[in-house]
Short mmCIF file of C-alpha atoms in Angstrom, two decimals:
data_model
loop_
_atom_site.label_atom_id
_atom_site.label_comp_id
_atom_site.label_asym_id
_atom_site.label_seq_id
_atom_site.Cartn_x
_atom_site.Cartn_y
_atom_site.Cartn_z
CA MET A 1 30.20 116.65 -135.71
CA THR A 2 30.71 117.43 -132.06
CA SER A 3 30.04 116.68 -128.52
CA ALA A 4 29.09 117.93 -125.40
CA ILE A 5 32.56 118.05 -124.14
CA ASP A 6 34.62 119.24 -127.04
CA THR A 7 35.89 122.26 -127.32
CA PRO A 8 33.30 125.58 -127.91
CA ALA A 9 34.01 128.04 -130.87
CA LYS A 10 34.64 130.79 -128.64
CA ASP A 11 37.85 128.71 -127.69
CA ALA A 12 38.23 128.64 -131.10
CA LYS A 13 39.88 131.68 -131.47
CA ARG A 14 43.66 130.44 -129.53
CA PRO A 15 46.06 129.67 -132.20
CA PRO A 16 45.65 125.92 -132.28
CA TYR A 17 49.32 125.08 -131.77
CA ILE A 18 49.28 126.27 -128.10
CA SER A 19 47.43 123.54 -127.20
CA TYR A 20 48.81 121.04 -128.37
CA ALA A 21 52.21 122.52 -126.92
CA MET A 22 51.24 122.86 -123.44
CA ALA A 23 49.84 118.81 -124.04
CA ALA A 24 53.44 117.70 -125.25
CA ALA A 25 54.80 119.55 -122.18
CA GLY A 26 52.67 118.27 -119.91
CA ALA A 27 53.28 114.97 -120.89
CA THR A 28 57.06 115.45 -121.29
CA LEU A 29 57.18 116.75 -117.41
CA PHE A 30 55.15 113.65 -116.48
CA ALA A 31 57.34 111.33 -117.44
CA THR A 32 60.27 112.36 -115.18
CA LYS A 33 57.47 111.37 -112.64
CA GLY A 34 58.58 107.31 -112.58
CA ILE A 35 61.91 108.50 -112.84
CA LEU A 36 62.25 110.38 -109.61
CA ILE A 37 60.15 107.53 -108.10
CA LYS A 38 62.59 104.96 -109.08
CA LEU A 39 65.15 107.52 -107.22
CA ALA A 40 63.35 107.49 -104.13
CA TYR A 41 62.21 103.95 -104.21
CA ALA A 42 66.31 102.97 -104.37
CA ARG A 43 66.89 104.99 -101.11
CA GLY A 44 64.72 102.78 -99.62
CA ILE A 45 61.21 104.51 -99.28
CA ASP A 46 57.90 102.78 -100.56
CA ALA A 47 54.91 103.78 -102.21
CA GLU A 48 52.46 105.22 -99.70
CA THR A 49 55.52 107.55 -98.39
CA THR A 50 57.24 108.74 -101.37
CA LEU A 51 53.12 109.95 -102.32
CA ALA A 52 52.60 111.16 -99.12
CA LEU A 53 56.00 113.50 -100.03
CA ARG A 54 54.46 114.23 -103.28
CA MET A 55 51.37 115.29 -102.11
CA ILE A 56 52.85 117.52 -98.70
CA LEU A 57 55.42 119.41 -101.22
CA ALA A 58 52.66 120.12 -103.83
CA LEU A 59 49.44 121.08 -101.52
CA PRO A 60 51.27 124.71 -100.62
CA PHE A 61 51.62 125.69 -104.79
CA TYR A 62 47.39 124.54 -105.42
CA LEU A 63 46.74 126.93 -102.06
CA VAL A 64 48.60 129.63 -103.52
CA ILE A 65 47.28 128.83 -107.28
CA GLY A 66 43.80 128.10 -106.00
CA THR A 67 43.17 131.26 -103.29
CA HIS A 68 44.23 133.05 -106.57
CA ALA A 69 42.04 132.07 -109.00
CA VAL A 70 38.60 132.58 -106.58
CA MET A 71 40.41 136.11 -105.74
CA SER A 72 40.31 136.86 -109.29
CA GLN A 73 37.24 135.23 -110.49
CA LYS A 74 35.91 138.21 -107.10
CA ALA A 75 37.93 141.00 -108.39
CA LYS A 76 36.01 140.47 -112.06
CA GLY A 77 33.11 139.97 -110.47
CA GLN A 78 32.41 136.61 -111.99
CA GLN A 79 29.98 134.83 -110.16
CA LEU A 80 32.03 131.61 -108.04
CA PRO A 81 30.94 128.02 -109.37
CA GLU A 82 28.04 126.52 -108.08
CA THR A 83 28.70 123.84 -105.80
CA ASN A 84 27.84 120.96 -107.74
CA PRO A 85 30.30 121.10 -110.10
CA LEU A 86 32.50 121.95 -107.02
CA LEU A 87 31.75 118.58 -105.54
CA CYS A 88 32.54 116.64 -108.51
CA ALA A 89 35.47 118.08 -109.03
CA PHE A 90 36.08 116.75 -105.91
CA GLY A 91 35.58 113.74 -106.74
CA VAL A 92 37.03 113.18 -110.23
CA GLY A 93 39.99 114.78 -108.52
CA LEU A 94 39.94 110.95 -106.38
CA ILE A 95 39.98 109.15 -108.86
CA GLY A 96 42.71 110.61 -111.20
CA TYR A 97 45.47 112.25 -108.26
CA TRP A 98 44.85 109.50 -105.47
CA ILE A 99 42.69 106.32 -106.89
CA SER A 100 45.22 106.36 -110.27
CA SER A 101 48.50 107.48 -109.03
CA TYR A 102 48.71 105.26 -106.32
CA LEU A 103 47.66 102.49 -108.60
CA ASP A 104 50.70 103.96 -110.35
CA PHE A 105 52.97 104.76 -107.91
CA LYS A 106 52.03 100.59 -106.17
CA GLY A 107 53.33 99.48 -109.72
CA LEU A 108 56.41 100.91 -109.99
CA GLU A 109 57.33 98.76 -106.91
CA TYR A 110 57.18 95.91 -109.76
CA ILE A 111 58.51 96.99 -112.63
CA SER A 112 60.76 99.25 -114.23
CA ALA A 113 59.82 103.12 -115.31
CA HIS A 114 59.90 102.86 -118.48
CA PHE A 115 57.87 99.76 -118.40
CA GLU A 116 55.87 101.50 -116.11
CA ARG A 117 55.25 104.38 -119.03
CA LEU A 118 54.03 101.93 -121.56
CA ILE A 119 51.62 100.13 -119.57
CA LEU A 120 50.45 103.42 -118.54
CA PHE A 121 49.84 104.44 -122.17
CA THR A 122 47.46 102.37 -123.11
CA TYR A 123 45.26 105.22 -121.20
CA PRO A 124 43.93 106.76 -124.70
CA LEU A 125 42.40 103.75 -125.83
CA PHE A 126 40.19 103.92 -123.05
CA VAL A 127 39.61 107.79 -123.50
CA VAL A 128 38.02 106.69 -127.28
CA LEU A 129 36.69 104.07 -125.77
CA PHE A 130 35.18 105.03 -122.78
CA GLY A 131 34.14 108.16 -124.82
CA ALA A 132 32.40 106.33 -127.22
CA ALA A 133 30.04 104.14 -125.12
CA PHE A 134 29.19 107.14 -122.36
CA PHE A 135 29.80 110.76 -124.06
CA ARG A 136 28.58 109.67 -127.36
CA GLN A 137 32.15 111.02 -128.87
CA PRO A 138 32.72 109.67 -132.61
CA ILE A 139 35.28 107.56 -133.14
CA LYS A 140 37.31 108.86 -136.07
CA PRO A 141 38.76 106.58 -139.19
CA LYS A 142 42.27 108.69 -138.98
CA ALA A 143 42.15 107.95 -134.92
CA LEU A 144 41.83 104.87 -135.62
CA LEU A 145 44.88 104.22 -137.92
CA ALA A 146 47.14 106.77 -135.70
CA PHE A 147 46.19 104.63 -132.79
CA ALA A 148 47.00 101.04 -134.78
CA VAL A 149 50.77 102.92 -135.49
CA SER A 150 51.04 104.21 -132.32
CA TYR A 151 49.82 100.80 -130.21
CA ALA A 152 51.73 98.66 -133.14
CA GLY A 153 54.92 100.57 -131.49
CA LEU A 154 53.85 99.70 -128.08
CA ALA A 155 53.23 96.23 -128.81
CA LEU A 156 57.02 96.07 -129.98
CA LEU A 157 58.63 98.08 -126.55
CA PHE A 158 55.82 95.38 -124.54
CA ALA A 159 57.14 92.14 -126.22
CA GLN A 160 60.72 93.57 -125.66
CA ASN A 161 60.77 94.32 -122.64
CA PHE A 162 58.07 91.89 -121.08
CA SER A 163 60.98 88.74 -120.81
CA THR A 164 63.43 91.03 -118.29
CA PHE A 165 61.67 90.65 -115.39
CA GLY A 166 60.55 88.12 -113.06
CA ALA A 167 57.74 86.80 -111.94
CA SER A 168 56.61 90.48 -110.10
CA THR A 169 56.16 91.91 -113.75
CA MET A 170 52.24 90.85 -113.98
CA THR A 171 51.70 91.70 -110.51
CA GLY A 172 52.87 94.93 -112.00
CA ALA A 173 51.46 95.04 -114.76
CA LEU A 174 48.22 94.92 -113.42
CA TYR A 175 48.47 97.60 -110.76
CA VAL A 176 49.88 100.00 -113.78
CA LEU A 177 46.95 98.61 -116.07
CA ALA A 178 44.10 99.60 -113.87
CA ALA A 179 45.50 102.77 -113.24
CA ALA A 180 45.75 103.42 -116.83
CA VAL A 181 41.69 102.82 -116.93
CA THR A 182 41.21 105.45 -114.50
CA PHE A 183 42.97 107.93 -115.51
CA ALA A 184 41.33 107.87 -118.56
CA LEU A 185 37.98 108.35 -117.03
CA TYR A 186 39.31 111.43 -115.33
CA GLN A 187 40.35 113.03 -118.46
CA LEU A 188 36.90 112.29 -119.74
CA LEU A 189 34.92 113.09 -116.35
CA ALA A 190 37.80 116.51 -116.33
CA LYS A 191 36.94 118.06 -119.17
CA PRO A 192 32.98 119.52 -118.89
CA LEU A 193 34.52 120.40 -115.67
CA ILE A 194 37.31 122.47 -116.26
CA MET A 195 35.19 123.91 -119.13
CA LYS A 196 32.50 125.40 -115.88
CA ILE A 197 34.69 126.38 -113.31
CA GLY A 198 38.12 126.99 -115.17
CA PRO A 199 41.52 125.14 -115.14
CA GLN A 200 43.18 126.36 -112.73
CA LEU A 201 40.18 126.25 -110.04
CA PHE A 202 39.78 122.61 -111.52
CA THR A 203 43.15 120.93 -110.44
CA CYS A 204 43.18 122.96 -107.60
CA ILE A 205 40.21 121.59 -105.97
CA ALA A 206 41.24 118.46 -107.99
CA MET A 207 44.55 118.03 -106.39
CA GLY A 208 43.15 119.49 -103.19
CA ALA A 209 41.33 117.00 -102.50
CA ALA A 210 43.71 114.38 -104.32
CA GLY A 211 46.17 115.74 -101.89
CA VAL A 212 44.14 115.06 -98.54
CA ALA A 213 43.45 111.18 -99.49
CA VAL A 214 46.61 110.24 -99.89
CA ILE A 215 47.42 112.15 -96.21
CA LEU A 216 45.20 110.26 -94.83
CA GLN A 217 46.14 106.83 -96.44
CA PHE A 218 50.21 107.38 -95.22
CA LEU A 219 48.75 108.07 -91.74
CA ALA A 220 45.90 105.11 -91.63
CA THR A 221 48.93 103.09 -92.78
CA HIS A 222 52.52 104.66 -91.71
CA PRO A 223 53.74 105.90 -88.32
CA PHE A 224 53.96 109.69 -88.41
CA GLU A 225 57.59 109.74 -88.21
CA ALA A 226 57.85 107.17 -91.00
CA ILE A 227 57.80 110.53 -92.73
CA LEU A 228 60.87 112.44 -91.59
CA VAL A 229 63.33 111.24 -94.30
CA SER A 230 66.81 112.30 -95.70
CA PRO A 231 67.41 115.62 -97.25
CA SER A 232 68.42 114.32 -100.35
CA LEU A 233 64.69 112.07 -100.58
CA TRP A 234 62.74 115.64 -99.91
CA GLY A 235 64.64 117.41 -102.41
CA LEU A 236 63.39 113.94 -104.96
CA GLY A 237 60.12 114.68 -103.37
CA LEU A 238 60.14 118.74 -103.77
CA ALA A 239 60.96 117.73 -107.88
CA LEU A 240 58.39 115.12 -107.86
CA ALA A 241 55.64 117.62 -106.50
CA PHE A 242 56.70 120.97 -108.22
CA GLY A 243 58.31 119.80 -111.82
CA ALA A 244 56.09 116.68 -112.77
CA THR A 245 53.47 117.10 -110.63
CA VAL A 246 52.18 120.46 -109.89
CA LEU A 247 53.99 121.93 -114.02
CA PRO A 248 52.84 119.17 -115.79
CA SER A 249 48.64 119.15 -114.31
CA PHE A 250 48.12 122.94 -115.20
CA PHE A 251 49.42 121.95 -118.59
CA LEU A 252 46.91 118.36 -118.76
CA SER A 253 43.98 121.13 -117.44
CA ALA A 254 44.60 123.74 -119.73
CA ALA A 255 45.44 121.41 -122.73
CA LEU A 256 42.11 119.53 -122.23
CA LYS A 257 40.11 123.00 -122.49
CA GLN A 258 41.20 123.95 -125.75
CA ILE A 259 41.55 120.00 -127.29
CA SER A 260 39.29 117.22 -127.27
CA ALA A 261 40.95 114.24 -124.83
CA GLN A 262 41.42 111.85 -127.78
CA ALA A 263 44.02 114.59 -128.71
CA ASN A 264 45.38 114.99 -125.58
CA ALA A 265 45.61 111.37 -125.20
CA THR A 266 47.44 110.67 -128.03
CA ILE A 267 50.10 113.73 -128.13
CA GLY A 268 50.47 112.01 -124.36
CA MET A 269 51.77 109.15 -125.92
CA LEU A 270 55.28 111.14 -126.29
CA SER A 271 55.97 110.03 -122.89
CA PRO A 272 57.04 106.62 -122.76
CA VAL A 273 60.04 107.73 -125.13
CA VAL A 274 61.11 110.87 -123.27
CA THR A 275 60.25 108.38 -120.39
CA ILE A 276 62.88 105.74 -122.17
CA VAL A 277 65.69 108.05 -122.92
CA LEU A 278 65.68 109.10 -119.47
CA ALA A 279 65.99 106.23 -118.12
CA MET A 280 68.86 104.89 -120.53
CA ALA A 281 70.35 108.45 -118.81
CA VAL A 282 69.27 108.37 -115.24
CA LEU A 283 68.57 104.47 -114.54
CA GLY A 284 71.14 102.71 -116.79
CA ASP A 285 68.75 100.79 -118.74
CA ALA A 286 69.30 99.08 -121.63
CA VAL A 287 67.24 99.75 -124.62
CA SER A 288 67.24 97.78 -127.83
CA GLY A 289 66.89 99.11 -131.62
CA THR A 290 63.28 97.15 -130.69
CA ASP A 291 62.82 99.38 -128.57
CA TRP A 292 63.98 102.27 -130.91
CA LEU A 293 62.12 101.24 -133.45
CA GLY A 294 58.66 100.88 -131.39
CA ALA A 295 59.54 104.63 -129.80
CA ALA A 296 59.25 105.90 -133.75
CA LEU A 297 56.25 103.99 -134.53
CA VAL A 298 54.62 106.14 -131.20
CA ILE A 299 55.99 109.07 -132.11
CA LEU A 300 54.59 108.88 -136.16
CA GLY A 301 50.86 107.65 -134.95
CA ILE A 302 51.15 110.68 -132.48
CA GLY A 303 52.33 113.33 -135.67
CA TRP A 304 49.72 111.78 -137.45
CA PHE A 305 46.97 112.12 -135.72
CA THR A 306 47.92 115.80 -134.43
CA LEU A 307 47.30 116.55 -138.23
CA SER A 308 44.41 114.98 -138.48
CA GLU A 309 42.71 117.20 -136.03
CA ARG A 310 43.94 119.76 -136.64
CA LYS A 311 42.43 119.52 -140.28
CA GLY A 312 39.32 118.75 -139.01
#
């Protein structure tokens, strides 16, 4: 059984492993985000300033790529998308790349990078639940088994890390949980728009809308001089903008065009594992045997779901 936002038959010519690889690449690059944000916070700036740096440096990339996408469509004689889906892409971008990102950045002011990643990646559960409730997407038994294994691993990791944080843990956890919910909504709402507009143009519109909102938010809450940070912070901002935002956002949109939101979300659970490794190597976080056991269960769940998805 397929739904209105499942992969269309005309896209079936593309080998499925390419789409899975794009989803995995996007998840890996997104995993560097929390590490880079923590490095920025260690240099004394807050969530609003860090998010503004990210978007100021990312917007030129999206402007150039979006302009190229429009010119390519015109050169091929293709009709440009109607106004309604463009406006919807604008609104969906605000949900996924402004509201969700801001909640995530705020959460990182209170909790560690790998703890944040574990909470954020409860979003596949919300993708499945919202998909079943609002988009009539079936919940496959194999997916439930994969989720059970993966979330058992996440539960182990959550329990291991929860006791190491202070009273601010709940505040940070609630921020990131809200980010997970809004990102799940973004994934489900984005797919039909990507099919109409195309992944490149959709991503540019969505990120452009979020970028404008982020900059306006910064100007409303900070003096302009607050953006005049050190060269090292601009360097971190560039890494955050291109390596952890521009590249993975296009990978995510391209993957969403080819595979289901559930598959993309489940493969994305690689990201917490990558974040744990980077947190150890870059931030010096301690990771126990229980953490690694949980990570192994997450990988097992991802592998099971990916194989079952490919076999139908």
